[in-house]
Amino acid sequence: MFVATRPHAATPAPATVAIAPVFVPPLAADAPADAYGDAVRLGARLMTDTAKLAPGYVGNGLVCSNCHLDAGRKAGAAPLWAAFVNFPAFRKKNGEINSFQKRVQDCFLYSLNGTPPPLGSRELLAIETYAAFLARGLPSGMSPAGRGFPALAPPALPADDARGANVFAEKCASCHGSDGAGQAVAGGTGYPPLWGARSFAWGAGMATIDKAAAFIHANMPLGQEGSLSVQQAWDVANFIDGQVRPQDPRYSVSLEATRKRHHDSPFSRYGTVVRGERLGESASTPVARED
């Protein structure tokens, strides 16, 4: 995750991240000592050791808790408890009513650039059971404070790659690497890759600038949440999402057709030309599952 260095004298004053009082979920360790509790604890471990526990379903160097911080417990970092009570739900992304398990399948497909576990599988049941355990006491169908990422104001200036590169070098590269490839810790990827073959695919939520900026502003640098200004968050999100990454698994017919159908948004750089490369073309798309 991002680690801050000494702010430059010209760095804009950071905006305060304000999150309303939120629900406090129980700890997985407090689940009962029975089959249900075992499923809760497995779900918690899958959040942090995804590739180790579900190797056939993960195709990159990320784990669930790279986005769902604190194993899906942290408010303002897409907590599982806030999502669980809002499913089943219609999702515009696939035009269907999605169960919670279906929603988790999409995380495996896009964010983990992998193969979704089958509905009803041990992995999905464990994650669903864990999410349900975290959400105990929350009313169904309500959108609790802390859900998703805190809303972020638009930038004062259009997001800019040059400024974003500077923010990345100063605030992010010490953990994620100057090449965005992340860093391994104790045999695993302790700091996730933000682009390249082992990062999230086009189609992941983090590959859209507005969502990435909101996450970054609320949660990064790790341990110094809210220290970046709104402008810095937009600039560095724009820079990160202007890099090469695995192909959108929904790719069909052509780059232009795929952009029109799935990326027709000013917040997606898929199919646009950045530094002389058209993002999403085979020539600028790293091979998925590269070791």
PDB file of C-alpha atoms in Angstrom:
ATOM      1  CA  MET A   1       0.000   0.000   0.000  1.00  0.00           C
ATOM      2  CA  PHE A   2       1.049   3.602  -0.325  1.00  0.00           C
ATOM      3  CA  VAL A   3       3.569   4.910   2.179  1.00  0.00           C
ATOM      4  CA  ALA A   4       3.985   8.651   2.488  1.00  0.00           C
ATOM      5  CA  THR A   5       7.280  10.494   2.426  1.00  0.00           C
ATOM      6  CA  ARG A   6       7.900  14.068   3.557  1.00  0.00           C
ATOM      7  CA  PRO A   7       5.385  16.325   1.746  1.00  0.00           C
ATOM      8  CA  HIS A   8       6.782  18.684  -0.854  1.00  0.00           C
ATOM      9  CA  ALA A   9       6.454  22.328   0.040  1.00  0.00           C
ATOM     10  CA  ALA A  10       4.068  22.881  -2.874  1.00  0.00           C
ATOM     11  CA  THR A  11       1.795  19.974  -1.950  1.00  0.00           C
ATOM     12  CA  PRO A  12      -1.820  21.214  -1.599  1.00  0.00           C
ATOM     13  CA  ALA A  13      -3.365  21.016   1.838  1.00  0.00           C
ATOM     14  CA  PRO A  14      -5.129  17.675   2.268  1.00  0.00           C
ATOM     15  CA  ALA A  15      -8.878  17.517   2.609  1.00  0.00           C
ATOM     16  CA  THR A  16     -10.302  15.771   5.636  1.00  0.00           C
ATOM     17  CA  VAL A  17     -11.907  12.371   5.091  1.00  0.00           C
ATOM     18  CA  ALA A  18     -15.147  12.394   7.051  1.00  0.00           C
ATOM     19  CA  ILE A  19     -16.885   9.086   7.711  1.00  0.00           C
ATOM     20  CA  ALA A  20     -20.023   9.037   9.838  1.00  0.00           C
ATOM     21  CA  PRO A  21     -20.128   6.809  12.934  1.00  0.00           C
ATOM     22  CA  VAL A  22     -20.222   3.278  11.656  1.00  0.00           C
ATOM     23  CA  PHE A  23     -21.141  -0.219  12.628  1.00  0.00           C
ATOM     24  CA  VAL A  24     -18.398  -2.210  14.353  1.00  0.00           C
ATOM     25  CA  PRO A  25     -18.377  -5.819  13.110  1.00  0.00           C
ATOM     26  CA  PRO A  26     -17.470  -8.791  15.299  1.00  0.00           C
ATOM     27  CA  LEU A  27     -14.112 -10.520  15.021  1.00  0.00           C
ATOM     28  CA  ALA A  28     -13.839 -13.834  13.183  1.00  0.00           C
ATOM     29  CA  ALA A  29     -11.952 -15.170  16.196  1.00  0.00           C
ATOM     30  CA  ASP A  30     -15.154 -14.761  18.206  1.00  0.00           C
ATOM     31  CA  ALA A  31     -17.177 -17.048  15.938  1.00  0.00           C
ATOM     32  CA  PRO A  32     -18.390 -20.225  17.664  1.00  0.00           C
ATOM     33  CA  ALA A  33     -16.251 -23.344  17.795  1.00  0.00           C
ATOM     34  CA  ASP A  34     -18.406 -25.345  15.395  1.00  0.00           C
ATOM     35  CA  ALA A  35     -18.853 -25.906  11.657  1.00  0.00           C
ATOM     36  CA  TYR A  36     -20.375 -22.454  11.220  1.00  0.00           C
ATOM     37  CA  GLY A  37     -17.476 -20.817  13.025  1.00  0.00           C
ATOM     38  CA  ASP A  38     -15.024 -22.826  10.953  1.00  0.00           C
ATOM     39  CA  ALA A  39     -16.623 -21.427   7.786  1.00  0.00           C
ATOM     40  CA  VAL A  40     -16.430 -17.886   9.193  1.00  0.00           C
ATOM     41  CA  ARG A  41     -12.742 -18.273   9.970  1.00  0.00           C
ATOM     42  CA  LEU A  42     -12.038 -19.812   6.564  1.00  0.00           C
ATOM     43  CA  GLY A  43     -13.780 -16.863   4.930  1.00  0.00           C
ATOM     44  CA  ALA A  44     -11.612 -14.441   6.893  1.00  0.00           C
ATOM     45  CA  ARG A  45      -8.458 -16.296   5.850  1.00  0.00           C
ATOM     46  CA  LEU A  46      -9.564 -16.329   2.220  1.00  0.00           C
ATOM     47  CA  MET A  47      -9.684 -12.546   2.348  1.00  0.00           C
ATOM     48  CA  THR A  48      -6.016 -12.286   3.304  1.00  0.00           C
ATOM     49  CA  ASP A  49      -4.517 -15.480   1.813  1.00  0.00           C
ATOM     50  CA  THR A  50      -6.640 -15.772  -1.300  1.00  0.00           C
ATOM     51  CA  ALA A  51      -4.112 -17.314  -3.681  1.00  0.00           C
ATOM     52  CA  LYS A  52      -2.811 -19.737  -1.056  1.00  0.00           C
ATOM     53  CA  LEU A  53      -6.261 -21.038  -0.146  1.00  0.00           C
ATOM     54  CA  ALA A  54      -7.894 -20.752  -3.589  1.00  0.00           C
ATOM     55  CA  PRO A  55      -4.970 -21.147  -6.019  1.00  0.00           C
ATOM     56  CA  GLY A  56      -7.082 -22.380  -8.899  1.00  0.00           C
ATOM     57  CA  TYR A  57      -9.178 -19.236  -8.914  1.00  0.00           C
ATOM     58  CA  VAL A  58      -6.588 -16.433  -8.656  1.00  0.00           C
ATOM     59  CA  GLY A  59      -4.643 -15.227 -11.689  1.00  0.00           C
ATOM     60  CA  ASN A  60      -2.561 -12.354 -10.336  1.00  0.00           C
ATOM     61  CA  GLY A  61      -0.629 -11.067  -7.332  1.00  0.00           C
ATOM     62  CA  LEU A  62      -3.530  -9.605  -5.368  1.00  0.00           C
ATOM     63  CA  VAL A  63      -5.622 -10.818  -2.447  1.00  0.00           C
ATOM     64  CA  CYS A  64      -9.138  -9.748  -1.495  1.00  0.00           C
ATOM     65  CA  SER A  65      -7.943  -7.598   1.398  1.00  0.00           C
ATOM     66  CA  ASN A  66      -5.851  -5.382  -0.887  1.00  0.00           C
ATOM     67  CA  CYS A  67      -9.097  -3.528  -1.631  1.00  0.00           C
ATOM     68  CA  HIS A  68     -11.345  -4.765   1.196  1.00  0.00           C
ATOM     69  CA  LEU A  69      -8.982  -3.604   3.937  1.00  0.00           C
ATOM     70  CA  ASP A  70      -8.686  -5.323   7.310  1.00  0.00           C
ATOM     71  CA  ALA A  71     -10.089  -8.524   5.827  1.00  0.00           C
ATOM     72  CA  GLY A  72     -13.260  -6.743   4.757  1.00  0.00           C
ATOM     73  CA  ARG A  73     -13.891  -5.095   8.119  1.00  0.00           C
ATOM     74  CA  LYS A  74     -12.765  -1.497   7.531  1.00  0.00           C
ATOM     75  CA  ALA A  75     -15.431   1.142   6.950  1.00  0.00           C
ATOM     76  CA  GLY A  76     -14.830   3.205   3.828  1.00  0.00           C
ATOM     77  CA  ALA A  77     -12.817   0.416   2.215  1.00  0.00           C
ATOM     78  CA  ALA A  78     -15.661  -1.614   0.687  1.00  0.00           C
ATOM     79  CA  PRO A  79     -16.436  -3.554   3.895  1.00  0.00           C
ATOM     80  CA  LEU A  80     -18.137  -6.896   3.415  1.00  0.00           C
ATOM     81  CA  TRP A  81     -20.684  -6.270   6.153  1.00  0.00           C
ATOM     82  CA  ALA A  82     -22.072  -3.214   4.366  1.00  0.00           C
ATOM     83  CA  ALA A  83     -22.272  -5.005   1.034  1.00  0.00           C
ATOM     84  CA  PHE A  84     -23.833  -8.198   2.373  1.00  0.00           C
ATOM     85  CA  VAL A  85     -27.017  -6.553   3.632  1.00  0.00           C
ATOM     86  CA  ASN A  86     -27.615  -5.034   0.181  1.00  0.00           C
ATOM     87  CA  PHE A  87     -27.743  -8.274  -1.787  1.00  0.00           C
ATOM     88  CA  PRO A  88     -29.441  -9.681  -3.806  1.00  0.00           C
ATOM     89  CA  ALA A  89     -29.344  -6.566  -5.976  1.00  0.00           C
ATOM     90  CA  PHE A  90     -29.503  -5.506  -9.605  1.00  0.00           C
ATOM     91  CA  ARG A  91     -26.085  -4.631 -11.031  1.00  0.00           C
ATOM     92  CA  LYS A  92     -25.832  -2.475 -14.113  1.00  0.00           C
ATOM     93  CA  LYS A  93     -22.440  -4.028 -14.830  1.00  0.00           C
ATOM     94  CA  ASN A  94     -23.988  -7.316 -15.925  1.00  0.00           C
ATOM     95  CA  GLY A  95     -27.649  -6.338 -16.198  1.00  0.00           C
ATOM     96  CA  GLU A  96     -28.764  -9.017 -13.743  1.00  0.00           C
ATOM     97  CA  ILE A  97     -30.004  -9.538 -10.222  1.00  0.00           C
ATOM     98  CA  ASN A  98     -26.878 -10.700  -8.420  1.00  0.00           C
ATOM     99  CA  SER A  99     -26.652 -12.763  -5.273  1.00  0.00           C
ATOM    100  CA  PHE A 100     -23.820 -11.978  -2.874  1.00  0.00           C
ATOM    101  CA  GLN A 101     -21.952 -15.039  -4.146  1.00  0.00           C
ATOM    102  CA  LYS A 102     -22.320 -13.825  -7.729  1.00  0.00           C
ATOM    103  CA  ARG A 103     -20.906 -10.465  -6.678  1.00  0.00           C
ATOM    104  CA  VAL A 104     -17.876 -12.199  -5.155  1.00  0.00           C
ATOM    105  CA  GLN A 105     -17.436 -14.212  -8.350  1.00  0.00           C
ATOM    106  CA  ASP A 106     -16.941 -10.943 -10.210  1.00  0.00           C
ATOM    107  CA  CYS A 107     -14.169  -9.976  -7.794  1.00  0.00           C
ATOM    108  CA  PHE A 108     -12.346 -13.176  -8.717  1.00  0.00           C
ATOM    109  CA  LEU A 109     -12.922 -12.546 -12.424  1.00  0.00           C
ATOM    110  CA  TYR A 110     -11.861  -8.899 -12.644  1.00  0.00           C
ATOM    111  CA  SER A 111      -9.928  -7.830  -9.560  1.00  0.00           C
ATOM    112  CA  LEU A 112      -8.081 -11.139  -9.166  1.00  0.00           C
ATOM    113  CA  ASN A 113      -7.924 -11.721 -12.942  1.00  0.00           C
ATOM    114  CA  GLY A 114      -8.895 -15.302 -12.297  1.00  0.00           C
ATOM    115  CA  THR A 115     -11.612 -17.901 -12.668  1.00  0.00           C
ATOM    116  CA  PRO A 116     -14.694 -17.483 -10.472  1.00  0.00           C
ATOM    117  CA  PRO A 117     -15.288 -20.332  -8.024  1.00  0.00           C
ATOM    118  CA  PRO A 118     -18.590 -22.097  -8.762  1.00  0.00           C
ATOM    119  CA  LEU A 119     -21.694 -20.907  -6.949  1.00  0.00           C
ATOM    120  CA  GLY A 120     -22.044 -22.988  -3.808  1.00  0.00           C
ATOM    121  CA  SER A 121     -18.345 -23.820  -3.730  1.00  0.00           C
ATOM    122  CA  ARG A 122     -16.456 -24.116  -0.457  1.00  0.00           C
ATOM    123  CA  GLU A 123     -14.713 -20.812  -1.142  1.00  0.00           C
ATOM    124  CA  LEU A 124     -17.815 -18.763  -1.932  1.00  0.00           C
ATOM    125  CA  LEU A 125     -19.807 -20.288   0.913  1.00  0.00           C
ATOM    126  CA  ALA A 126     -17.003 -19.435   3.332  1.00  0.00           C
ATOM    127  CA  ILE A 127     -16.728 -15.818   2.159  1.00  0.00           C
ATOM    128  CA  GLU A 128     -20.516 -15.440   2.259  1.00  0.00           C
ATOM    129  CA  THR A 129     -20.690 -16.950   5.747  1.00  0.00           C
ATOM    130  CA  TYR A 130     -17.931 -14.621   6.929  1.00  0.00           C
ATOM    131  CA  ALA A 131     -19.697 -11.593   5.441  1.00  0.00           C
ATOM    132  CA  ALA A 132     -22.985 -12.621   7.070  1.00  0.00           C
ATOM    133  CA  PHE A 133     -21.211 -13.019  10.408  1.00  0.00           C
ATOM    134  CA  LEU A 134     -19.656  -9.559  10.121  1.00  0.00           C
ATOM    135  CA  ALA A 135     -23.073  -8.085   9.286  1.00  0.00           C
ATOM    136  CA  ARG A 136     -24.902  -9.503  12.315  1.00  0.00           C
ATOM    137  CA  GLY A 137     -27.169  -6.813  13.733  1.00  0.00           C
ATOM    138  CA  LEU A 138     -27.410  -4.735  10.563  1.00  0.00           C
ATOM    139  CA  PRO A 139     -30.847  -4.357   8.951  1.00  0.00           C
ATOM    140  CA  SER A 140     -31.217  -5.887   5.511  1.00  0.00           C
ATOM    141  CA  GLY A 141     -31.707  -3.560   2.570  1.00  0.00           C
ATOM    142  CA  MET A 142     -30.206  -0.502   4.257  1.00  0.00           C
ATOM    143  CA  SER A 143     -27.057   1.241   3.042  1.00  0.00           C
ATOM    144  CA  PRO A 144     -25.049   1.664   6.246  1.00  0.00           C
ATOM    145  CA  ALA A 145     -22.482   4.377   6.839  1.00  0.00           C
ATOM    146  CA  GLY A 146     -19.081   3.146   5.725  1.00  0.00           C
ATOM    147  CA  ARG A 147     -20.341   1.249   2.685  1.00  0.00           C
ATOM    148  CA  GLY A 148     -18.079   1.321  -0.380  1.00  0.00           C
ATOM    149  CA  PHE A 149     -15.720   4.288  -0.457  1.00  0.00           C
ATOM    150  CA  PRO A 150     -16.474   7.804   0.839  1.00  0.00           C
ATOM    151  CA  ALA A 151     -17.748  10.146  -1.867  1.00  0.00           C
ATOM    152  CA  LEU A 152     -14.947  12.281  -3.282  1.00  0.00           C
ATOM    153  CA  ALA A 153     -15.359  15.800  -4.634  1.00  0.00           C
ATOM    154  CA  PRO A 154     -14.344  16.450  -8.255  1.00  0.00           C
ATOM    155  CA  PRO A 155     -10.798  17.759  -8.713  1.00  0.00           C
ATOM    156  CA  ALA A 156     -10.227  21.494  -9.073  1.00  0.00           C
ATOM    157  CA  LEU A 157      -8.148  20.764 -12.176  1.00  0.00           C
ATOM    158  CA  PRO A 158      -8.525  17.937 -14.699  1.00  0.00           C
ATOM    159  CA  ALA A 159      -6.581  14.883 -13.524  1.00  0.00           C
ATOM    160  CA  ASP A 160      -3.067  14.960 -14.943  1.00  0.00           C
ATOM    161  CA  ASP A 161      -0.569  12.158 -15.602  1.00  0.00           C
ATOM    162  CA  ALA A 162       2.525  14.260 -14.923  1.00  0.00           C
ATOM    163  CA  ARG A 163       1.264  15.366 -11.529  1.00  0.00           C
ATOM    164  CA  GLY A 164       0.053  11.845 -10.845  1.00  0.00           C
ATOM    165  CA  ALA A 165       3.483  10.413 -11.623  1.00  0.00           C
ATOM    166  CA  ASN A 166       5.009  12.796  -9.100  1.00  0.00           C
ATOM    167  CA  VAL A 167       2.486  11.801  -6.428  1.00  0.00           C
ATOM    168  CA  PHE A 168       3.164   8.142  -7.156  1.00  0.00           C
ATOM    169  CA  ALA A 169       6.935   8.595  -6.897  1.00  0.00           C
ATOM    170  CA  GLU A 170       6.662  10.526  -3.624  1.00  0.00           C
ATOM    171  CA  LYS A 171       3.857   8.667  -1.884  1.00  0.00           C
ATOM    172  CA  CYS A 172       3.403   5.223  -3.408  1.00  0.00           C
ATOM    173  CA  ALA A 173       6.548   3.813  -5.030  1.00  0.00           C
ATOM    174  CA  SER A 174       8.269   2.948  -1.763  1.00  0.00           C
ATOM    175  CA  CYS A 175       5.688   0.179  -1.274  1.00  0.00           C
ATOM    176  CA  HIS A 176       4.321  -0.545  -4.743  1.00  0.00           C
ATOM    177  CA  GLY A 177       7.645  -0.154  -6.570  1.00  0.00           C
ATOM    178  CA  SER A 178       8.629   2.446  -9.119  1.00  0.00           C
ATOM    179  CA  ASP A 179       7.327   0.096 -11.818  1.00  0.00           C
ATOM    180  CA  GLY A 180       4.015  -0.504 -10.037  1.00  0.00           C
ATOM    181  CA  ALA A 181       4.772  -4.218  -9.721  1.00  0.00           C
ATOM    182  CA  GLY A 182       4.358  -4.375  -5.946  1.00  0.00           C
ATOM    183  CA  GLN A 183       6.714  -5.952  -3.468  1.00  0.00           C
ATOM    184  CA  ALA A 184       6.890  -9.482  -2.122  1.00  0.00           C
ATOM    185  CA  VAL A 185       6.979  -9.991   1.626  1.00  0.00           C
ATOM    186  CA  ALA A 186       7.810 -13.369   3.182  1.00  0.00           C
ATOM    187  CA  GLY A 187       7.252 -15.215  -0.064  1.00  0.00           C
ATOM    188  CA  GLY A 188       4.013 -13.432  -0.969  1.00  0.00           C
ATOM    189  CA  THR A 189       2.985 -10.129  -2.491  1.00  0.00           C
ATOM    190  CA  GLY A 190       2.804  -7.901   0.560  1.00  0.00           C
ATOM    191  CA  TYR A 191       2.227  -4.713  -1.432  1.00  0.00           C
ATOM    192  CA  PRO A 192       0.000  -5.328  -4.442  1.00  0.00           C
ATOM    193  CA  PRO A 193       0.929  -4.685  -8.065  1.00  0.00           C
ATOM    194  CA  LEU A 194      -1.008  -1.722  -9.441  1.00  0.00           C
ATOM    195  CA  TRP A 195      -0.392  -2.433 -13.117  1.00  0.00           C
ATOM    196  CA  GLY A 196       1.220  -5.035 -15.327  1.00  0.00           C
ATOM    197  CA  ALA A 197       0.497  -8.725 -15.796  1.00  0.00           C
ATOM    198  CA  ARG A 198      -0.005  -9.463 -12.097  1.00  0.00           C
ATOM    199  CA  SER A 199      -2.423  -6.619 -11.369  1.00  0.00           C
ATOM    200  CA  PHE A 200      -6.193  -6.264 -11.676  1.00  0.00           C
ATOM    201  CA  ALA A 201      -7.758  -6.553 -15.122  1.00  0.00           C
ATOM    202  CA  TRP A 202      -9.583  -3.977 -17.180  1.00  0.00           C
ATOM    203  CA  GLY A 203     -13.126  -4.269 -15.901  1.00  0.00           C
ATOM    204  CA  ALA A 204     -12.173  -4.206 -12.218  1.00  0.00           C
ATOM    205  CA  GLY A 205     -13.613  -1.374 -10.182  1.00  0.00           C
ATOM    206  CA  MET A 206     -10.125  -0.069  -9.447  1.00  0.00           C
ATOM    207  CA  ALA A 207      -9.569   0.365 -13.185  1.00  0.00           C
ATOM    208  CA  THR A 208     -12.061   3.240 -13.145  1.00  0.00           C
ATOM    209  CA  ILE A 209     -10.513   6.534 -12.118  1.00  0.00           C
ATOM    210  CA  ASP A 210     -13.349   7.784  -9.912  1.00  0.00           C
ATOM    211  CA  LYS A 211     -13.464   4.619  -7.808  1.00  0.00           C
ATOM    212  CA  ALA A 212      -9.690   4.408  -7.540  1.00  0.00           C
ATOM    213  CA  ALA A 213      -9.463   8.065  -6.515  1.00  0.00           C
ATOM    214  CA  ALA A 214     -12.108   7.616  -3.813  1.00  0.00           C
ATOM    215  CA  PHE A 215     -10.346   4.543  -2.421  1.00  0.00           C
ATOM    216  CA  ILE A 216      -6.937   6.214  -2.477  1.00  0.00           C
ATOM    217  CA  HIS A 217      -8.132   9.420  -0.840  1.00  0.00           C
ATOM    218  CA  ALA A 218      -9.869   7.573   1.995  1.00  0.00           C
ATOM    219  CA  ASN A 219      -7.349   4.804   2.600  1.00  0.00           C
ATOM    220  CA  MET A 220      -3.869   5.653   1.323  1.00  0.00           C
ATOM    221  CA  PRO A 221      -1.017   5.985   2.117  1.00  0.00           C
ATOM    222  CA  LEU A 222      -1.516   3.017   4.414  1.00  0.00           C
ATOM    223  CA  GLY A 223      -1.577   4.291   7.973  1.00  0.00           C
ATOM    224  CA  GLN A 224      -1.844   7.915   6.800  1.00  0.00           C
ATOM    225  CA  GLU A 225      -5.375   7.863   5.431  1.00  0.00           C
ATOM    226  CA  GLY A 226      -6.698  11.205   4.251  1.00  0.00           C
ATOM    227  CA  SER A 227      -3.264  12.816   3.986  1.00  0.00           C
ATOM    228  CA  LEU A 228      -3.535  13.254   0.215  1.00  0.00           C
ATOM    229  CA  SER A 229      -5.463  16.196  -1.173  1.00  0.00           C
ATOM    230  CA  VAL A 230      -8.463  15.607  -3.402  1.00  0.00           C
ATOM    231  CA  GLN A 231      -6.401  16.747  -6.394  1.00  0.00           C
ATOM    232  CA  GLN A 232      -3.540  14.387  -5.547  1.00  0.00           C
ATOM    233  CA  ALA A 233      -5.923  11.445  -5.257  1.00  0.00           C
ATOM    234  CA  TRP A 234      -7.448  12.152  -8.672  1.00  0.00           C
ATOM    235  CA  ASP A 235      -4.059  12.720 -10.289  1.00  0.00           C
ATOM    236  CA  VAL A 236      -2.470   9.533  -8.990  1.00  0.00           C
ATOM    237  CA  ALA A 237      -5.582   7.464  -9.776  1.00  0.00           C
ATOM    238  CA  ASN A 238      -5.499   8.814 -13.324  1.00  0.00           C
ATOM    239  CA  PHE A 239      -1.810   7.885 -13.582  1.00  0.00           C
ATOM    240  CA  ILE A 240      -2.313   4.349 -12.223  1.00  0.00           C
ATOM    241  CA  ASP A 241      -5.335   3.693 -14.429  1.00  0.00           C
ATOM    242  CA  GLY A 242      -3.389   4.887 -17.467  1.00  0.00           C
ATOM    243  CA  GLN A 243      -1.053   1.885 -17.301  1.00  0.00           C
ATOM    244  CA  VAL A 244      -1.132  -1.492 -19.025  1.00  0.00           C
ATOM    245  CA  ARG A 245      -2.955  -4.368 -17.351  1.00  0.00           C
ATOM    246  CA  PRO A 246      -4.646  -7.673 -18.230  1.00  0.00           C
ATOM    247  CA  GLN A 247      -7.418  -7.661 -20.809  1.00  0.00           C
ATOM    248  CA  ASP A 248     -11.052  -7.205 -19.841  1.00  0.00           C
ATOM    249  CA  PRO A 249     -12.498 -10.751 -19.768  1.00  0.00           C
ATOM    250  CA  ARG A 250     -15.589  -9.353 -21.537  1.00  0.00           C
ATOM    251  CA  TYR A 251     -13.538  -8.399 -24.601  1.00  0.00           C
ATOM    252  CA  SER A 252     -15.492  -9.190 -27.742  1.00  0.00           C
ATOM    253  CA  VAL A 253     -15.106  -8.398 -31.443  1.00  0.00           C
ATOM    254  CA  SER A 254     -12.780  -5.415 -31.117  1.00  0.00           C
ATOM    255  CA  LEU A 255     -11.246  -2.909 -28.742  1.00  0.00           C
ATOM    256  CA  GLU A 256     -13.656  -0.238 -29.965  1.00  0.00           C
ATOM    257  CA  ALA A 257     -16.698  -2.468 -29.483  1.00  0.00           C
ATOM    258  CA  THR A 258     -15.576  -3.493 -26.006  1.00  0.00           C
ATOM    259  CA  ARG A 259     -14.995   0.106 -24.965  1.00  0.00           C
ATOM    260  CA  LYS A 260     -18.389   1.179 -26.310  1.00  0.00           C
ATOM    261  CA  ARG A 261     -20.203  -1.606 -24.491  1.00  0.00           C
ATOM    262  CA  HIS A 262     -18.308  -1.744 -21.199  1.00  0.00           C
ATOM    263  CA  HIS A 263     -16.078   1.335 -20.845  1.00  0.00           C
ATOM    264  CA  ASP A 264     -18.092   4.209 -22.271  1.00  0.00           C
ATOM    265  CA  SER A 265     -17.162   6.542 -19.435  1.00  0.00           C
ATOM    266  CA  PRO A 266     -14.790   9.475 -18.936  1.00  0.00           C
ATOM    267  CA  PHE A 267     -13.413   7.559 -15.954  1.00  0.00           C
ATOM    268  CA  SER A 268     -12.125   4.631 -18.031  1.00  0.00           C
ATOM    269  CA  ARG A 269      -8.928   4.914 -20.052  1.00  0.00           C
ATOM    270  CA  TYR A 270      -9.502   1.564 -21.756  1.00  0.00           C
ATOM    271  CA  GLY A 271      -9.086   1.981 -25.500  1.00  0.00           C
ATOM    272  CA  THR A 272      -7.510   5.430 -25.185  1.00  0.00           C
ATOM    273  CA  VAL A 273      -3.996   6.361 -26.263  1.00  0.00           C
ATOM    274  CA  VAL A 274      -1.567   7.004 -23.414  1.00  0.00           C
ATOM    275  CA  ARG A 275       2.145   7.590 -24.034  1.00  0.00           C
ATOM    276  CA  GLY A 276       1.709   6.385 -27.604  1.00  0.00           C
ATOM    277  CA  GLU A 277       0.008   3.096 -26.646  1.00  0.00           C
ATOM    278  CA  ARG A 278      -3.671   2.280 -27.044  1.00  0.00           C
ATOM    279  CA  LEU A 279      -4.575   0.694 -23.744  1.00  0.00           C
ATOM    280  CA  GLY A 280      -6.263  -2.666 -24.144  1.00  0.00           C
ATOM    281  CA  GLU A 281      -4.693  -3.529 -27.493  1.00  0.00           C
ATOM    282  CA  SER A 282      -2.881  -6.850 -27.565  1.00  0.00           C
ATOM    283  CA  ALA A 283       0.438  -5.089 -28.093  1.00  0.00           C
ATOM    284  CA  SER A 284      -0.014  -3.110 -24.858  1.00  0.00           C
ATOM    285  CA  THR A 285      -1.745  -5.820 -22.816  1.00  0.00           C
ATOM    286  CA  PRO A 286       0.467  -8.056 -20.652  1.00  0.00           C
ATOM    287  CA  VAL A 287      -0.127 -11.778 -20.715  1.00  0.00           C
ATOM    288  CA  ALA A 288      -2.552 -12.797 -18.001  1.00  0.00           C
ATOM    289  CA  ARG A 289      -1.310 -15.023 -15.178  1.00  0.00           C
ATOM    290  CA  GLU A 290       2.325 -14.222 -15.922  1.00  0.00           C
ATOM    291  CA  ASP A 291       4.617 -15.500 -13.140  1.00  0.00           C
TER     292      ASP A 291
END
